[in-house]
mmCIF file of C-alpha atoms in Angstrom:
data_model
loop_
_atom_site.group_PDB
_atom_site.id
_atom_site.type_symbol
_atom_site.label_atom_id
_atom_site.label_comp_id
_atom_site.label_asym_id
_atom_site.label_seq_id
_atom_site.Cartn_x
_atom_site.Cartn_y
_atom_site.Cartn_z
ATOM 1 C CA MET H 1 10.601 -22.849 8.237
ATOM 2 C CA LEU H 2 10.871 -19.101 7.603
ATOM 3 C CA ASP H 3 12.243 -18.108 3.892
ATOM 4 C CA LEU H 4 14.028 -15.023 4.933
ATOM 5 C CA LEU H 5 14.193 -13.977 1.478
ATOM 6 C CA SER H 6 10.515 -14.443 0.511
ATOM 7 C CA PRO H 7 9.090 -11.241 -0.374
ATOM 8 C CA SER H 8 6.643 -10.817 2.262
ATOM 9 C CA THR H 9 9.284 -11.541 4.964
ATOM 10 C CA LEU H 10 11.953 -9.067 3.215
ATOM 11 C CA LEU H 11 9.577 -6.310 3.164
ATOM 12 C CA SER H 12 7.825 -6.978 6.315
ATOM 13 C CA LEU H 13 11.287 -6.789 8.182
ATOM 14 C CA HIS H 14 12.201 -3.647 6.154
ATOM 15 C CA LEU H 15 9.300 -1.858 7.368
ATOM 16 C CA VAL H 16 9.561 -2.795 10.679
ATOM 17 C CA VAL H 17 13.118 -1.368 10.650
ATOM 18 C CA LEU H 18 12.040 1.895 8.975
ATOM 19 C CA LEU H 19 9.376 2.332 11.359
ATOM 20 C CA SER H 20 11.833 1.494 14.335
ATOM 21 C CA ILE H 21 14.267 4.373 12.858
ATOM 22 C CA SER H 22 11.609 6.855 11.918
ATOM 23 C CA SER H 23 10.112 6.849 15.837
ATOM 24 C CA LEU H 24 13.791 7.233 16.658
ATOM 25 C CA TRP H 25 14.393 9.978 14.437
ATOM 26 C CA ASN H 26 11.267 11.803 15.308
ATOM 27 C CA GLN H 27 12.476 11.820 18.881
ATOM 28 C CA VAL H 28 15.609 12.994 18.135
ATOM 29 C CA GLN H 29 14.623 15.331 15.734
ATOM 30 C CA PRO H 30 11.035 16.488 15.951
ATOM 31 C CA HIS H 31 11.510 19.552 14.361
ATOM 32 C CA PRO H 32 11.827 20.049 10.698
ATOM 33 C CA TYR H 33 15.279 19.527 9.022
ATOM 34 C CA MET H 34 17.472 20.724 6.166
ATOM 35 C CA ASP H 35 14.885 21.627 3.878
ATOM 36 C CA GLU H 36 12.145 20.160 5.647
ATOM 37 C CA ILE H 37 11.690 23.548 6.627
ATOM 38 C CA PHE H 38 10.304 24.542 3.486
ATOM 39 C CA HIS H 39 8.550 21.283 2.574
ATOM 40 C CA ILE H 40 6.752 20.803 6.097
ATOM 41 C CA PRO H 41 5.090 24.093 5.817
ATOM 42 C CA GLN H 42 4.270 24.315 1.786
ATOM 43 C CA ALA H 43 2.452 20.564 2.800
ATOM 44 C CA GLN H 44 0.899 22.217 5.959
ATOM 45 C CA ARG H 45 -0.758 24.957 3.561
ATOM 46 C CA TYR H 46 -2.248 21.992 1.449
ATOM 47 C CA CYS H 47 -3.659 20.063 4.320
ATOM 48 C CA ALA H 48 -5.232 23.193 5.378
ATOM 49 C CA GLY H 49 -6.650 23.638 1.870
ATOM 50 C CA ASP H 50 -4.113 26.611 0.737
ATOM 51 C CA TYR H 51 -3.170 25.325 -2.375
ATOM 52 C CA TRP H 52 -2.287 28.589 -3.429
ATOM 53 C CA THR H 53 0.170 30.012 -1.638
ATOM 54 C CA TRP H 54 3.566 28.758 -2.691
ATOM 55 C CA ASP H 55 7.489 29.579 -1.090
ATOM 56 C CA PRO H 56 9.377 30.886 -3.933
ATOM 57 C CA LYS H 57 12.140 29.205 -2.356
ATOM 58 C CA LEU H 58 11.105 25.756 -3.158
ATOM 59 C CA THR H 59 12.491 24.471 -6.684
ATOM 60 C CA THR H 60 10.409 21.493 -6.634
ATOM 61 C CA PRO H 61 6.748 20.976 -7.934
ATOM 62 C CA PRO H 62 4.023 19.894 -5.792
ATOM 63 C CA GLY H 63 3.699 16.208 -6.078
ATOM 64 C CA LEU H 64 5.062 15.444 -2.671
ATOM 65 C CA TYR H 65 2.506 17.774 -0.757
ATOM 66 C CA VAL H 66 -0.406 16.485 -3.162
ATOM 67 C CA ILE H 67 0.369 13.012 -2.030
ATOM 68 C CA SER H 68 0.766 13.958 1.086
ATOM 69 C CA ASN H 69 -2.725 15.894 1.496
ATOM 70 C CA LEU H 70 -4.237 12.595 -0.424
ATOM 71 C CA LEU H 71 -2.815 10.194 2.216
ATOM 72 C CA LEU H 72 -3.936 12.437 5.289
ATOM 73 C CA PHE H 73 -7.024 13.816 3.645
ATOM 74 C CA LEU H 74 -9.200 12.167 6.561
ATOM 75 C CA GLN H 75 -6.343 13.094 9.358
ATOM 76 C CA ARG H 76 -5.968 16.782 8.366
ATOM 77 C CA PRO H 77 -5.491 17.755 11.529
ATOM 78 C CA VAL H 78 -2.955 15.378 11.995
ATOM 79 C CA CYS H 79 -0.887 17.004 9.370
ATOM 80 C CA SER H 80 2.155 17.401 11.774
ATOM 81 C CA THR H 81 6.041 16.832 10.750
ATOM 82 C CA TYR H 82 5.795 13.295 12.110
ATOM 83 C CA PHE H 83 2.720 12.433 9.970
ATOM 84 C CA LEU H 84 4.128 13.973 6.873
ATOM 85 C CA ARG H 85 7.386 12.276 7.227
ATOM 86 C CA LEU H 86 5.515 8.864 8.116
ATOM 87 C CA THR H 87 3.902 9.073 4.021
ATOM 88 C CA ASN H 88 7.411 8.688 2.886
ATOM 89 C CA LEU H 89 7.488 5.560 4.478
ATOM 90 C CA ILE H 90 4.871 4.231 1.370
ATOM 91 C CA TYR H 91 7.354 4.663 -1.349
ATOM 92 C CA PRO H 92 10.494 1.753 -0.173
ATOM 93 C CA SER H 93 7.393 -0.573 -0.245
ATOM 94 C CA ILE H 94 6.159 0.775 -4.433
ATOM 95 C CA ILE H 95 9.959 0.765 -5.185
ATOM 96 C CA PHE H 96 10.870 -2.757 -3.891
ATOM 97 C CA PHE H 97 7.972 -4.399 -5.661
ATOM 98 C CA THR H 98 8.730 -2.170 -8.920
ATOM 99 C CA VAL H 99 12.180 -2.649 -8.996
ATOM 100 C CA ALA H 100 11.292 -6.701 -8.895
ATOM 101 C CA SER H 101 8.858 -6.281 -11.588
ATOM 102 C CA LEU H 102 11.497 -4.294 -13.725
ATOM 103 C CA LEU H 103 13.698 -7.255 -13.367
ATOM 104 C CA LYS H 104 11.500 -9.590 -14.154
ATOM 105 C CA GLN H 105 11.001 -7.437 -17.590
ATOM 106 C CA LEU H 106 14.760 -7.047 -18.263
ATOM 107 C CA HIS H 107 16.253 -10.126 -16.810
ATOM 108 C CA PRO H 108 13.737 -12.883 -17.641
ATOM 109 C CA HIS H 109 15.608 -15.962 -16.578
ATOM 110 C CA MET H 110 16.550 -14.208 -13.268
ATOM 111 C CA THR H 111 14.879 -16.104 -10.421
ATOM 112 C CA CYS H 112 12.149 -15.177 -8.319
ATOM 113 C CA ARG H 113 14.413 -15.313 -5.126
ATOM 114 C CA ASP H 114 16.986 -13.128 -6.920
ATOM 115 C CA ARG H 115 14.652 -10.442 -7.874
ATOM 116 C CA TYR H 116 13.209 -9.730 -4.647
ATOM 117 C CA ALA H 117 16.896 -9.568 -3.006
ATOM 118 C CA THR H 118 18.125 -7.063 -5.600
ATOM 119 C CA ALA H 119 14.935 -5.133 -5.234
ATOM 120 C CA ALA H 120 15.815 -5.206 -1.215
ATOM 121 C CA VAL H 121 19.270 -4.102 -1.762
ATOM 122 C CA ALA H 122 17.691 -1.367 -3.939
ATOM 123 C CA ILE H 123 15.619 0.234 -1.263
ATOM 124 C CA THR H 124 18.515 0.178 0.969
ATOM 125 C CA PHE H 125 20.588 2.182 -1.050
ATOM 126 C CA PRO H 126 22.075 4.706 1.232
ATOM 127 C CA ILE H 127 21.217 8.081 -0.277
ATOM 128 C CA LEU H 128 17.439 6.900 -0.668
ATOM 129 C CA TRP H 129 17.176 5.331 2.805
ATOM 130 C CA PHE H 130 18.441 8.190 4.328
ATOM 131 C CA PHE H 131 15.884 10.333 3.004
ATOM 132 C CA ASN H 132 12.764 7.554 3.805
ATOM 133 C CA PHE H 133 12.905 9.427 7.439
ATOM 134 C CA MET H 134 12.653 12.912 6.157
ATOM 135 C CA TYR H 135 10.046 14.886 4.424
ATOM 136 C CA TYR H 136 12.200 14.865 0.926
ATOM 137 C CA THR H 137 10.970 14.389 -2.691
ATOM 138 C CA ASP H 138 13.696 11.375 -3.205
ATOM 139 C CA GLY H 139 11.341 8.316 -2.344
ATOM 140 C CA GLY H 140 8.568 9.504 -4.411
ATOM 141 C CA SER H 141 10.239 11.054 -7.481
ATOM 142 C CA THR H 142 12.219 7.517 -7.571
ATOM 143 C CA ALA H 143 9.187 5.746 -6.777
ATOM 144 C CA PHE H 144 6.927 7.490 -9.704
ATOM 145 C CA VAL H 145 10.179 7.605 -12.413
ATOM 146 C CA LEU H 146 10.173 3.541 -11.584
ATOM 147 C CA LEU H 147 6.750 2.698 -12.323
ATOM 148 C CA SER H 148 6.564 5.216 -15.228
ATOM 149 C CA TRP H 149 9.157 3.015 -16.794
ATOM 150 C CA LEU H 150 7.652 -0.383 -15.860
ATOM 151 C CA ALA H 151 4.431 0.795 -17.462
ATOM 152 C CA ALA H 152 6.436 1.985 -20.679
ATOM 153 C CA LYS H 153 8.191 -1.549 -20.745
ATOM 154 C CA ARG H 154 4.845 -3.144 -20.345
ATOM 155 C CA GLY H 155 3.425 -1.359 -23.345
ATOM 156 C CA TYR H 156 1.310 1.005 -21.385
ATOM 157 C CA HIS H 157 2.505 4.245 -22.638
ATOM 158 C CA PHE H 158 -0.259 6.672 -21.635
ATOM 159 C CA LEU H 159 -0.240 5.101 -18.169
ATOM 160 C CA SER H 160 3.594 5.944 -18.267
ATOM 161 C CA ALA H 161 2.794 9.123 -19.663
ATOM 162 C CA VAL H 162 0.163 10.021 -16.640
ATOM 163 C CA VAL H 163 2.370 8.464 -13.872
ATOM 164 C CA SER H 164 5.729 10.888 -14.926
ATOM 165 C CA THR H 165 3.225 13.518 -14.614
ATOM 166 C CA GLU H 166 3.117 13.116 -10.897
ATOM 167 C CA VAL H 167 6.407 15.012 -10.670
ATOM 168 C CA PHE H 168 8.275 15.177 -7.360
#
């Protein structure tokens, strides 16, 4: 019998829903939306190898663009709005496992099933959920803050400092 609360089932279902909604979102809104009008051209500059031109209207550090550039390195010609948005879909998985690991550290008596169910709730938090579908910094910054906290909780302070420098 399929265990609906197993980590792999929860994450797989979540990713299927994310990809489905992302595809629909990109059909309805194929062009940059809201602050994407600033973020996407900046990321496309990075994809083109121009790391020195900066849009002064941007108030965030370049972490989002660096990560996207690394993920799309082999696909640089495909640095479109759609593919840049897709790079944000890695963060819910990172957040899912990081929250479950933090819960194990913070609440050692919590069952594995409860940890992953709680992590599933965390990655569907409405504000975070909404920004999964756009090229924004919210998912990445949340993932790296949580990873930094987890590293610190486990005593890996240097790693925590390094992870926290991947600013979004």
